[in-house]
Amino acid sequence: MGMLARALRMDRRELAFRARVASRQAAQRVSVAIRTPKWDSAGIDGLLAGADRRRLGSHFRSRCRLFPVHPTDAARLRAAMLERDPAASDHARQLADPILAGRLDILGYRNVAVGSPINWHRDPVHDRTAPIHFWATVRYLDPAIGDHKVTWELNRHQHWLVLGRAAWLTGDVRYRDAIVTQLRDWLAQNPPLMGINWASMLELAFRSLSWLWALQFCAAFDDTPDDWFAELLVGLDAQLRHVHGNLSYYFSPNTHLLGEALALYVAGRSLPELTQATDWVRTGRRVLIDEIDRQVHADGGHAELSAHYHRYALDFYLLALSIARLTGDTGAEGRFEEVSRRLARYARALADDSGRLPLIGDDDGGQLFPICGRDPADARPSLAWAAALLGDPALAPDGAAPEEVSWLLGRVPDPPTDTPASAPGPLILVFPDSGYVVARTLRRDHVVFDVGRHGFLNGGHAHADALSLVVSVGGRAVLIDPGTSTYTMDAALRDRMRGSGSHNTLLVDGRQQSEPSGPFHWRRTAGAQLARADTHPHGTWMSAAHDGYSPLVHRRGVFLSDDGLLLIVDAVDGDGDVLHTAEVRWHLEPSWEYQRAMRGARLIHSSHAELRVSSTATLHAVKGGEGGGWCAPVYGQLRPTWMLLGTHRAPAPFEIVTALCEGSVPPSLAVRAADSEDGRRLTITIGREGRADVFEIHGHELRHHSRTVAPSVHLHAPAAASPAGRPRG
């Protein structure tokens, strides 16, 4: 019945596409049942136009540049990179030598033994192996065959980029030889259309891009066998034909579709020798351009509302722009440049001043170009690449250009003539389409406030994080989004990490704002809406609400002062005498340690910096354990960290007020609420050494003023006020 209902919702175009795919799959299934498919490198001549298969290495060394790096760049790039960083070759060996020994870092799993030769169908972390069945019948989401993310990450062959980097920076052919051997092993174990490594078009796309890099790296060595290039081209052609016939128009029309189109476009433009190249370019270019308006909001945010997948989209379009410029595709270059600029500005806003992106929404630990072993949350290479391509140095945090940028440009970039400010642009930025507000100060404080809707399409990569905050103070991450950890291997952990309790927001009566249904779907979703985003003489004010606890409404107001005071006001609006239990959660970055203090909490950073937290709620903290206090810095990891909990029990309406600031002296916090004919009014006074800030809040409106007080004066918090403004107790 469900399939019939879904079919009835399809338009004529989708029905025709699905019919073609089904017909092709049926024919393929019959074919592989009759005869086990095999690679046929004898057919390479039929795939090539304008190249001699007997001299392919020489051909790729002598032709014009159609890819970011060219085989003839090896000596020049090596000299320039080592002049800039003499330790680069040693670092390249440190990353590449374990690969030669059969050990890899895979997502968040470190030093994983993959063996030699590698079993390309095995999840080496969980020691489970996928069957070699016809590709469309592989149940890759079934944990019985392992974590498909781990298996696919290994088969993306992005570690070949690590080997290629080491080969060029050291001149050691062992790294080249490992690429040559692994390609042949992979071809032997993965006949066309068979097994898990043919089941996801995006994975074939990523693998194809890795093979394009490997081609450039290996062609720099004139003793690389010509028949190896022929084998690579045969395998590349078969995989891209498969992608071309099974694009994710209706399966995963998000970054999956973008990545697939990118591989077609890049391969087609950089390998015009292949007879299908023109078709790939035509399709890839069309999809990449068509999806700009569908997947990228006018404010620059990617529609999936995940910082991780936003970075994927940014890197995809930056590579498309690079290829368009290198190959003279002027018709596409302008569109790719425009969308890259929007995506880059959004990413720079979400990133803190060290270039780290928050783990908002899902993150799967993958990257487009993991050549230097960098943490996937470190977006400096992408932002610096964008700064160079788009001529906008403000996009690069601190003006830095990490080594990756040299590989992506094919040259070591010139240092910027002007060092951009650490906080680019206005101190408050509103992204109305994506649903985020970003506030920052010149002292490197940074706040990201989630005020938007819940995800894209089925919300597959969304979290129940309405009105959540991510906060850095003085350049140090403090309140974090704890991340994802897993997709399919642990259903309870999957739901917990994307649940409301794993975000810096408020829970009411233990309810989730949004309720999941399976690893990539939701049964019920909440929607947040921004009400105010204002600048004040001494800071910025943001206020929003969401309906996830209906009939109650959760409002949150956030004030970031220009000297680093952070005030969060959580209000629960409603009527009645029913007591509600509210719990506000604050997830700390693992570098911070918690200590109980006389008033609130004392937080001590590994650098010895101190923060103080005061709250009208009852504060306590947990680290690890059943109730929370966990984070996943990258997919596959789960680490204990401190989580502060502030609890409050009262009938609605009521408020919880939290103040956070630097220093060893806790801020005093005095709060009074009063109901009037025109609504509830809140007066908050925060006392710090030599200063008192007074906030008057009415709904989403704020009035703020500060005054100087004698250093000996302390404003002690009275008992919390009742709905009518009378102290309780």
XYZ file of C-alpha atoms in Angstrom:
729
model
C 0.000 0.000 0.000
C 2.876 2.352 0.866
C 4.604 1.668 -2.459
C 1.348 2.266 -4.356
C 0.775 5.570 -2.551
C 4.322 6.641 -3.312
C 3.926 5.725 -6.987
C 0.723 7.755 -7.195
C 2.641 10.822 -5.965
C 5.261 10.536 -8.726
C 5.077 12.811 -11.729
C 5.524 11.567 -15.278
C 9.241 12.402 -15.343
C 9.996 10.440 -12.173
C 7.959 7.465 -13.332
C 9.842 7.404 -16.650
C 13.215 7.660 -14.908
C 12.402 4.868 -12.462
C 11.122 2.689 -15.288
C 14.403 3.111 -17.186
C 16.434 2.313 -14.074
C 14.319 -0.763 -13.294
C 14.600 -2.014 -16.879
C 18.366 -1.546 -16.881
C 18.721 -3.311 -13.531
C 16.645 -6.250 -14.743
C 18.834 -6.634 -17.819
C 22.004 -6.350 -15.727
C 20.749 -8.933 -13.254
C 20.071 -11.427 -16.037
C 23.482 -10.739 -17.540
C 25.443 -11.325 -14.325
C 23.409 -14.471 -13.598
C 24.385 -15.935 -16.958
C 28.039 -14.944 -16.857
C 30.172 -13.590 -14.024
C 31.187 -10.093 -15.133
C 34.855 -9.345 -15.662
C 36.993 -6.353 -16.482
C 38.125 -6.222 -20.080
C 41.098 -3.917 -20.579
C 41.341 -5.168 -24.149
C 38.491 -2.804 -24.908
C 40.478 0.292 -23.956
C 40.962 1.301 -27.587
C 37.215 1.627 -27.941
C 37.130 3.981 -24.963
C 39.846 6.324 -26.162
C 39.837 9.065 -28.739
C 43.175 10.699 -29.455
C 45.445 8.668 -27.157
C 47.695 5.659 -27.716
C 47.184 2.979 -25.046
C 50.828 1.904 -25.471
C 52.150 5.312 -24.328
C 49.528 6.503 -21.854
C 51.992 7.663 -19.195
C 53.812 9.827 -21.719
C 50.489 11.063 -23.050
C 49.343 12.351 -19.652
C 52.726 13.946 -18.969
C 52.774 15.814 -22.274
C 49.209 17.041 -22.653
C 47.878 20.386 -21.392
C 46.688 20.987 -17.828
C 43.079 19.891 -17.299
C 43.231 19.124 -13.578
C 44.420 21.091 -10.511
C 47.781 19.307 -10.538
C 49.721 18.094 -13.586
C 52.349 15.316 -13.630
C 55.032 17.848 -14.566
C 54.301 19.838 -11.382
C 55.986 17.284 -9.099
C 59.478 18.783 -8.841
C 58.280 22.393 -8.767
C 55.610 21.799 -6.132
C 57.974 19.750 -4.007
C 60.615 22.495 -3.993
C 58.090 25.244 -3.246
C 56.312 23.321 -0.491
C 59.525 22.260 1.239
C 60.861 25.807 1.072
C 57.714 26.963 2.823
C 57.601 24.043 5.285
C 60.737 21.859 5.459
C 58.865 19.384 7.684
C 56.209 18.669 5.043
C 57.989 15.604 3.645
C 58.430 14.105 7.119
C 54.760 14.717 7.840
C 53.828 13.066 4.545
C 55.854 9.974 5.497
C 54.218 9.846 8.946
C 50.797 9.625 7.322
C 51.743 7.339 4.439
C 54.027 4.761 6.103
C 51.233 3.121 8.150
C 49.274 2.664 4.903
C 52.204 0.701 3.487
C 52.014 -1.446 6.634
C 48.293 -2.097 6.151
C 46.964 0.344 8.745
C 44.662 3.314 8.101
C 42.727 5.961 9.945
C 39.106 5.511 8.809
C 36.718 8.275 9.869
C 37.065 8.480 13.666
C 38.694 5.054 13.962
C 42.461 5.265 14.324
C 45.200 2.915 13.146
C 42.786 0.296 11.824
C 44.388 -2.908 10.547
C 43.076 -3.382 6.996
C 45.589 -6.027 5.916
C 47.575 -6.470 2.735
C 46.062 -7.193 0.333
C 42.968 -5.407 1.571
C 39.620 -7.183 1.623
C 37.606 -4.397 -0.038
C 34.242 -5.846 1.042
C 35.062 -5.973 4.751
C 34.322 -3.455 7.479
C 37.669 -3.779 9.311
C 36.423 -1.948 12.409
C 33.552 -4.322 13.188
C 35.044 -7.318 11.308
C 31.976 -7.909 9.169
C 31.943 -8.574 5.445
C 29.362 -7.683 2.823
C 28.336 -10.385 0.321
C 29.348 -10.071 -3.320
C 25.817 -9.958 -4.711
C 24.325 -7.995 -7.581
C 24.706 -4.344 -6.584
C 20.992 -3.475 -6.337
C 20.331 -6.317 -3.858
C 23.030 -5.422 -1.308
C 21.380 -4.392 1.999
C 24.104 -1.956 2.937
C 22.147 -0.385 5.848
C 22.014 -3.769 7.610
C 24.520 -3.721 10.498
C 24.960 -7.477 10.061
C 27.327 -6.729 7.162
C 29.111 -3.955 9.035
C 28.967 -0.183 9.028
C 28.573 0.756 5.376
C 30.181 4.129 6.136
C 33.403 2.401 7.174
C 33.452 0.032 4.198
C 32.705 2.835 1.768
C 35.252 5.207 3.317
C 37.968 2.615 2.743
C 36.778 2.126 -0.830
C 36.780 5.838 -1.622
C 40.537 5.367 -2.049
C 41.172 8.822 -0.661
C 44.196 7.405 1.144
C 45.743 7.283 -2.327
C 45.955 11.066 -2.088
C 48.010 10.627 1.080
C 50.261 8.171 -0.780
C 50.505 10.481 -3.798
C 51.468 13.425 -1.621
C 54.213 11.345 0.009
C 55.432 10.105 -3.382
C 55.795 13.646 -4.720
C 57.263 15.231 -1.583
C 59.801 12.439 -0.940
C 60.403 10.945 -4.387
C 59.986 7.493 -2.819
C 58.377 5.166 -5.383
C 57.087 2.794 -2.703
C 54.132 5.103 -2.224
C 53.404 5.093 -5.966
C 53.781 1.317 -6.028
C 51.172 0.955 -3.282
C 48.626 2.847 -5.410
C 49.431 0.683 -8.427
C 49.051 -2.533 -6.429
C 45.862 -1.497 -4.633
C 44.134 -0.521 -7.874
C 44.812 -3.953 -9.327
C 43.677 -5.670 -6.116
C 40.479 -3.645 -6.124
C 39.699 -4.461 -9.751
C 40.250 -8.158 -9.056
C 37.856 -8.157 -6.080
C 35.155 -5.864 -7.487
C 33.957 -7.095 -10.867
C 31.508 -4.732 -12.558
C 28.099 -4.398 -10.862
C 28.892 -6.825 -8.041
C 28.966 -6.035 -4.351
C 28.605 -3.194 -1.888
C 31.089 -0.986 -3.720
C 28.708 -0.642 -6.656
C 25.630 0.077 -4.538
C 25.989 3.836 -3.899
C 26.497 6.189 -6.810
C 28.047 8.801 -4.527
C 30.712 6.327 -3.416
C 31.584 5.530 -7.021
C 31.802 9.267 -7.638
C 34.214 9.846 -4.752
C 36.304 6.861 -5.818
C 36.448 8.169 -9.383
C 37.766 11.511 -8.160
C 40.461 9.714 -6.150
C 41.460 7.793 -9.255
C 41.798 11.054 -11.170
C 44.215 12.331 -8.531
C 46.070 8.992 -8.606
C 46.434 9.264 -12.369
C 48.231 12.621 -12.014
C 50.418 11.436 -9.128
C 51.486 8.207 -10.845
C 52.001 9.757 -14.286
C 54.775 11.895 -12.791
C 56.898 8.718 -12.612
C 57.955 7.634 -16.096
C 58.301 4.000 -15.003
C 54.617 3.615 -14.089
C 53.380 0.822 -16.407
C 51.272 1.971 -19.339
C 48.949 -1.000 -18.892
C 48.186 0.271 -15.356
C 46.816 3.494 -16.826
C 44.750 1.388 -19.234
C 43.304 -0.614 -16.332
C 42.507 2.583 -14.430
C 40.710 4.090 -17.427
C 38.669 0.936 -18.017
C 37.603 0.883 -14.378
C 36.884 4.607 -14.358
C 34.792 4.389 -17.509
C 32.667 1.512 -16.155
C 32.011 3.251 -12.842
C 31.088 6.589 -14.359
C 28.750 4.915 -16.847
C 27.069 3.293 -13.845
C 26.779 6.648 -12.064
C 25.467 8.327 -15.218
C 22.665 5.800 -15.512
C 21.652 5.854 -11.838
C 21.924 9.435 -10.645
C 20.211 10.132 -7.297
C 17.510 12.371 -8.740
C 14.864 10.770 -6.525
C 16.850 8.614 -4.086
C 19.049 11.217 -2.349
C 18.580 14.497 -4.234
C 20.953 16.356 -1.931
C 24.750 16.311 -1.674
C 24.631 12.757 -3.075
C 23.355 14.111 -6.363
C 25.831 17.010 -6.288
C 28.793 14.696 -5.695
C 27.732 12.347 -8.482
C 27.319 15.233 -10.915
C 30.677 16.641 -9.863
C 32.476 13.387 -10.688
C 30.862 13.272 -14.127
C 31.765 16.898 -14.805
C 35.357 16.700 -13.535
C 36.112 13.387 -15.239
C 34.545 14.495 -18.490
C 36.395 17.828 -18.609
C 39.743 16.404 -17.464
C 39.612 13.201 -19.551
C 38.283 14.270 -22.953
C 40.078 11.195 -24.326
C 37.232 8.986 -23.100
C 34.443 8.524 -25.621
C 31.677 9.137 -23.054
C 33.274 12.338 -21.750
C 30.962 14.701 -23.632
C 27.847 13.014 -22.237
C 29.247 13.087 -18.707
C 30.092 16.778 -18.956
C 26.687 17.668 -20.341
C 24.855 15.821 -17.550
C 27.203 16.839 -14.757
C 27.146 20.525 -15.700
C 23.358 20.555 -16.031
C 22.777 18.910 -12.652
C 25.314 21.100 -10.847
C 23.704 24.249 -12.236
C 20.096 23.109 -11.780
C 20.726 22.124 -8.165
C 22.081 25.551 -7.208
C 18.597 27.012 -6.871
C 17.161 23.866 -5.281
C 19.893 23.028 -2.779
C 21.562 26.345 -1.942
C 19.532 28.996 -0.163
C 19.728 32.628 -1.170
C 21.603 33.317 2.085
C 24.302 30.786 1.104
C 23.373 27.897 3.379
C 23.027 24.393 2.003
C 19.465 23.094 2.270
C 20.336 20.073 4.453
C 21.159 22.462 7.334
C 24.213 20.430 8.330
C 27.519 22.265 8.662
C 29.362 19.110 7.561
C 27.317 18.612 4.399
C 27.454 22.340 3.726
C 31.221 22.027 3.572
C 30.841 19.155 1.121
C 28.708 21.391 -1.117
C 31.254 24.207 -0.864
C 34.128 21.903 -1.831
C 32.096 20.399 -4.684
C 31.425 23.772 -6.258
C 34.974 25.031 -5.659
C 36.339 22.010 -7.534
C 33.776 22.507 -10.302
C 34.848 26.156 -10.529
C 38.528 25.168 -10.687
C 37.880 22.691 -13.497
C 35.687 25.153 -15.398
C 38.484 27.746 -15.308
C 41.240 25.286 -16.197
C 39.332 23.838 -19.145
C 37.771 27.061 -20.427
C 34.157 26.232 -19.633
C 33.084 29.878 -19.539
C 29.388 28.992 -19.725
C 29.512 27.298 -16.319
C 32.259 29.288 -14.646
C 30.073 32.254 -13.710
C 27.391 30.145 -12.020
C 29.971 28.082 -10.145
C 31.745 31.227 -8.959
C 28.541 32.872 -7.739
C 27.347 29.857 -5.728
C 30.845 29.192 -4.366
C 30.984 32.730 -3.042
C 27.634 32.360 -1.242
C 28.550 28.968 0.196
C 31.963 30.226 1.339
C 30.618 33.316 3.089
C 28.093 31.198 4.967
C 30.780 28.673 5.974
C 33.080 31.465 7.154
C 30.266 32.850 9.310
C 29.525 29.471 10.927
C 33.218 28.729 11.526
C 34.879 30.183 14.592
C 38.020 32.274 14.259
C 40.220 29.169 14.208
C 38.308 27.930 11.155
C 36.439 25.110 12.892
C 32.870 24.385 11.864
C 30.328 23.397 14.520
C 28.908 19.881 14.236
C 25.388 21.149 13.533
C 23.246 18.390 12.022
C 24.769 15.102 10.912
C 28.461 14.713 10.217
C 29.781 11.520 8.656
C 33.496 12.241 9.054
C 34.127 12.299 5.304
C 35.936 14.928 3.259
C 36.429 15.666 -0.408
C 40.185 16.105 -0.102
C 41.737 14.558 3.060
C 45.340 14.683 1.851
C 47.046 16.012 5.001
C 45.185 14.100 7.723
C 43.319 17.127 9.010
C 40.312 16.922 11.346
C 37.133 17.060 9.216
C 35.754 19.949 11.310
C 38.785 22.070 10.403
C 37.518 24.067 7.426
C 40.619 26.200 6.936
C 41.661 24.419 3.707
C 38.215 24.946 2.149
C 38.005 28.566 3.271
C 41.541 29.387 2.134
C 40.904 27.643 -1.196
C 37.774 29.768 -1.608
C 39.711 32.899 -0.652
C 42.274 32.190 -3.393
C 39.789 31.217 -6.112
C 37.360 34.050 -5.359
C 39.897 36.772 -4.600
C 38.442 37.379 -1.131
C 41.139 37.084 1.576
C 38.586 37.717 4.350
C 37.297 34.174 3.792
C 40.533 32.642 5.102
C 40.802 32.631 8.915
C 43.855 34.716 9.855
C 44.798 34.829 6.176
C 46.370 31.359 6.426
C 46.745 29.031 3.423
C 47.279 25.424 4.615
C 49.276 23.011 2.461
C 46.118 21.513 0.962
C 45.527 24.757 -0.922
C 48.785 24.299 -2.852
C 47.595 20.920 -4.110
C 44.172 22.290 -4.992
C 45.630 25.248 -6.893
C 48.610 23.424 -8.394
C 50.881 26.110 -6.916
C 51.878 27.571 -3.583
C 49.657 30.635 -3.160
C 51.156 34.045 -2.540
C 50.731 35.341 1.011
C 47.937 37.905 1.339
C 49.012 41.536 1.106
C 46.548 42.483 3.850
C 45.729 40.365 6.887
C 41.936 40.224 7.238
C 40.282 41.034 10.520
C 39.626 38.049 12.767
C 35.905 38.844 12.759
C 34.893 39.578 9.154
C 31.887 41.724 8.375
C 29.139 42.792 10.766
C 29.108 41.513 14.351
C 25.693 39.911 13.831
C 24.685 38.011 10.714
C 21.209 36.663 10.018
C 20.686 33.774 7.599
C 16.896 33.862 7.260
C 16.544 31.067 4.707
C 18.797 28.613 6.539
C 17.578 29.637 9.992
C 20.745 30.641 11.837
C 21.970 33.794 13.509
C 25.685 34.299 14.102
C 27.021 36.850 16.578
C 30.674 37.564 17.242
C 32.864 40.120 18.950
C 36.257 41.596 18.151
C 37.621 39.642 21.115
C 36.899 36.362 19.247
C 33.656 35.420 20.974
C 31.375 33.536 18.585
C 27.772 32.335 18.930
C 25.716 30.300 16.439
C 21.976 30.276 17.243
C 19.686 27.708 15.556
C 16.392 29.462 14.787
C 15.160 27.626 11.678
C 13.114 24.724 10.441
C 13.899 21.058 10.848
C 16.036 19.767 7.985
C 15.497 19.232 4.259
C 13.111 16.830 2.521
C 12.714 13.969 5.042
C 15.155 15.640 7.443
C 17.560 12.735 7.024
C 20.552 14.644 8.385
C 18.669 16.909 10.820
C 18.845 16.878 14.614
C 16.237 17.867 17.206
C 18.170 21.026 18.050
C 15.736 23.955 17.828
C 17.097 27.068 19.597
C 20.393 25.318 20.310
C 23.603 27.326 20.722
C 27.243 26.743 19.823
C 29.574 29.131 21.651
C 33.239 30.140 21.684
C 34.591 32.638 24.213
C 37.868 34.425 23.596
C 38.636 32.091 20.716
C 38.085 28.916 22.780
C 35.184 26.583 22.007
C 32.993 26.229 25.105
C 29.480 24.984 24.240
C 29.563 22.442 21.433
C 27.189 20.405 19.373
C 28.211 16.894 20.502
C 28.145 15.409 16.980
C 26.787 12.214 15.424
C 28.989 9.151 16.200
C 26.998 6.590 14.160
C 24.269 6.183 11.553
C 23.227 2.530 11.615
C 25.351 0.449 13.994
C 23.593 1.487 17.226
C 20.004 2.702 16.851
C 19.725 3.920 20.447
C 22.958 5.896 20.212
C 21.880 7.311 16.845
C 18.660 8.662 18.350
C 20.374 9.917 21.500
C 23.053 11.908 19.672
C 20.507 13.636 17.433
C 17.979 14.101 20.227
C 17.192 17.350 22.026
C 19.051 16.221 25.142
C 22.329 16.146 23.207
C 22.115 19.818 22.275
C 22.458 23.107 24.094
C 18.754 23.735 24.388
C 15.827 23.210 26.797
C 13.851 20.024 27.469
C 10.357 20.218 28.960
C 8.969 17.218 30.830
C 11.583 14.996 29.206
C 10.027 15.440 25.761
C 11.910 15.558 22.483
C 11.266 18.595 20.272
C 11.177 16.247 17.271
C 10.707 12.467 17.253
C 12.829 10.215 15.008
C 11.568 7.267 12.996
C 14.456 5.153 11.757
C 18.003 6.355 11.122
C 17.121 8.984 8.499
C 13.448 9.868 9.048
C 11.291 11.706 11.578
C 7.810 11.012 12.888
C 7.208 14.555 14.168
C 9.264 17.727 13.737
C 9.476 21.118 15.406
C 9.958 24.410 13.653
C 11.717 27.446 15.122
C 11.205 31.035 14.041
C 13.417 34.073 14.555
C 11.737 37.089 16.154
C 14.574 39.575 16.771
C 18.223 40.018 15.830
C 19.400 43.452 16.937
C 22.569 45.330 17.690
C 22.783 47.329 20.911
C 25.392 49.833 22.116
C 27.178 47.115 24.088
C 26.282 43.895 22.300
C 23.839 41.892 20.199
C 20.406 40.422 21.022
C 18.757 37.426 19.368
C 15.349 35.984 20.201
C 13.337 33.102 18.719
C 10.705 30.489 19.598
C 9.722 26.945 18.608
C 6.568 24.816 18.858
C 8.060 21.417 19.662
C 6.435 21.257 23.126
C 2.962 22.350 22.020
C 0.723 23.608 23.577
C 3.678 25.115 25.459
C 6.011 27.449 23.566
C 9.749 27.667 24.228
C 11.238 31.136 23.716
C 14.947 31.804 23.964
C 16.696 35.155 24.050
C 20.487 35.457 23.780
C 22.578 38.550 24.510
C 26.307 38.626 23.671
C 28.037 41.683 25.092
C 31.047 43.267 23.478
C 33.157 42.275 26.510
C 32.171 38.586 26.430
C 29.188 38.293 28.763
C 26.701 35.736 27.446
C 23.130 35.879 28.770
C 20.586 33.185 27.849
C 16.950 33.585 28.827
C 14.738 30.510 28.354
C 11.027 31.175 28.736
C 8.272 28.560 28.697
C 4.943 30.157 27.808
C 1.586 28.588 28.634
C -1.343 28.620 31.045
C -2.516 26.342 33.820
C -1.569 25.021 37.220
C 0.259 21.911 35.978
C 3.840 21.696 37.195
C 6.386 21.279 34.425
C 9.987 20.124 34.748
C 12.396 22.022 32.542
C 16.008 21.041 32.017
C 18.481 23.231 30.169
C 21.604 21.404 29.001
C 25.062 22.784 28.266
C 27.554 20.439 26.551
C 31.152 21.492 27.159
C 34.066 21.136 24.778
C 36.365 18.441 26.275
C 39.193 20.903 27.031
C 37.097 22.318 29.888
C 36.891 20.875 33.395
C 33.953 21.509 35.697
C 34.119 22.512 39.341
C 31.152 23.182 41.590
C 31.191 26.745 42.925
C 29.359 28.716 45.591
C 27.215 30.362 42.929
C 26.842 28.233 39.808
C 29.794 26.528 38.133
C 33.466 27.185 37.571
C 34.959 26.025 34.251
C 38.722 25.703 33.832
C 40.306 25.307 30.393
C 43.448 23.300 29.683
C 45.118 26.668 28.972
C 44.123 27.766 32.529
C 41.499 30.231 31.290
C 38.422 30.389 33.525
C 34.713 30.835 32.926
C 31.899 31.241 35.420
C 28.310 30.128 34.962
C 25.408 31.411 37.070
C 21.808 30.269 36.700
C 18.396 30.617 38.295
C 18.031 26.864 37.781
C 19.570 24.245 40.037
C 22.889 23.369 38.409
C 24.726 20.075 38.497
C 27.040 18.315 36.061
C 27.660 14.840 34.635
C 30.489 13.380 32.576
C 29.817 10.230 30.590
C 27.401 7.760 32.087
C 23.813 7.014 31.124
C 22.376 10.512 31.345
C 24.634 12.311 28.902
C 28.014 13.992 28.959
C 29.287 12.531 25.678
C 30.581 13.973 22.429
C 31.596 12.576 19.034
C 34.298 14.865 17.570
C 34.193 12.754 14.413
C 32.053 9.887 13.109
C 32.911 6.646 14.890
C 34.134 8.224 18.112
C 32.375 8.729 21.432
C 34.168 10.557 24.236
C 33.052 11.602 27.718
C 32.788 15.332 28.361
C 31.122 17.511 30.952
C 27.483 18.423 30.574
C 25.919 21.053 32.816
C 22.242 20.578 33.647
C 20.021 23.297 35.028
C 16.666 22.029 36.328
C 13.574 24.001 37.285
C 10.033 22.905 38.208
C 7.092 25.308 37.979
C 3.750 25.925 36.250
C 3.975 27.891 33.009
C 4.805 30.612 32.356
C 8.307 30.546 33.870
C 11.897 31.402 32.954
C 15.399 30.008 33.388
C 18.183 32.583 33.186
C 21.826 31.605 32.597
C 24.857 33.910 32.541
C 28.368 32.966 31.388
C 31.463 35.161 31.482
C 35.238 34.979 31.732
C 37.068 35.469 35.009
C 37.540 33.948 38.430
C 34.701 35.886 40.076
C 31.188 34.530 39.450
C 28.620 37.000 38.137
C 25.756 37.749 40.498
C 22.323 37.221 39.048
C 19.123 38.920 40.202
C 15.890 38.135 38.347
C 12.361 39.433 38.811
C 9.328 38.525 36.701
C 6.001 40.368 36.736
C 2.768 39.801 34.843
C 0.908 42.822 33.466
C -1.948 43.528 31.089
C 0.400 43.705 28.114
C 2.279 40.518 28.960
C 5.024 39.189 31.161
C 8.046 41.375 31.893
C 11.421 40.240 33.124
C 14.117 42.348 34.788
C 17.592 40.808 35.064
C 20.534 42.412 36.820
C 23.984 40.894 36.390
C 26.790 42.127 38.595
C 30.434 41.746 37.703
C 33.562 43.381 39.080
C 32.965 47.108 38.676
C 29.915 46.796 36.441
C 26.208 46.016 36.560
C 24.150 45.164 33.472
C 20.384 45.563 33.602
C 18.175 43.794 31.048
C 14.464 44.467 30.676
C 12.727 41.848 28.533
C 9.157 41.957 27.277
C 8.337 39.093 24.936
C 11.086 39.177 22.320
C 11.993 42.826 23.010
C 15.068 43.856 25.007
C 16.221 47.047 26.680
C 19.738 46.981 28.080
C 21.903 49.434 29.981
C 24.985 49.113 32.115
C 26.444 51.166 34.918
C 29.672 51.302 36.839
C 29.541 50.139 40.454
C 32.075 50.117 43.262
C 34.268 46.989 43.143
C 33.128 46.036 46.635
C 29.456 45.952 45.658
C 27.988 42.511 44.909
C 24.475 41.854 43.673
C 23.302 38.594 45.202
C 20.550 36.649 43.478
C 17.247 36.548 45.341
C 14.942 33.576 45.288
C 13.417 32.882 41.870
C 10.275 34.882 41.222
C 6.814 33.388 40.935
C 4.675 33.981 37.820
C 3.209 37.012 39.582
C 6.630 38.304 40.583
C 6.522 37.056 44.203
C 9.518 35.124 45.565
C 8.884 31.408 46.015
C 9.537 29.581 49.246
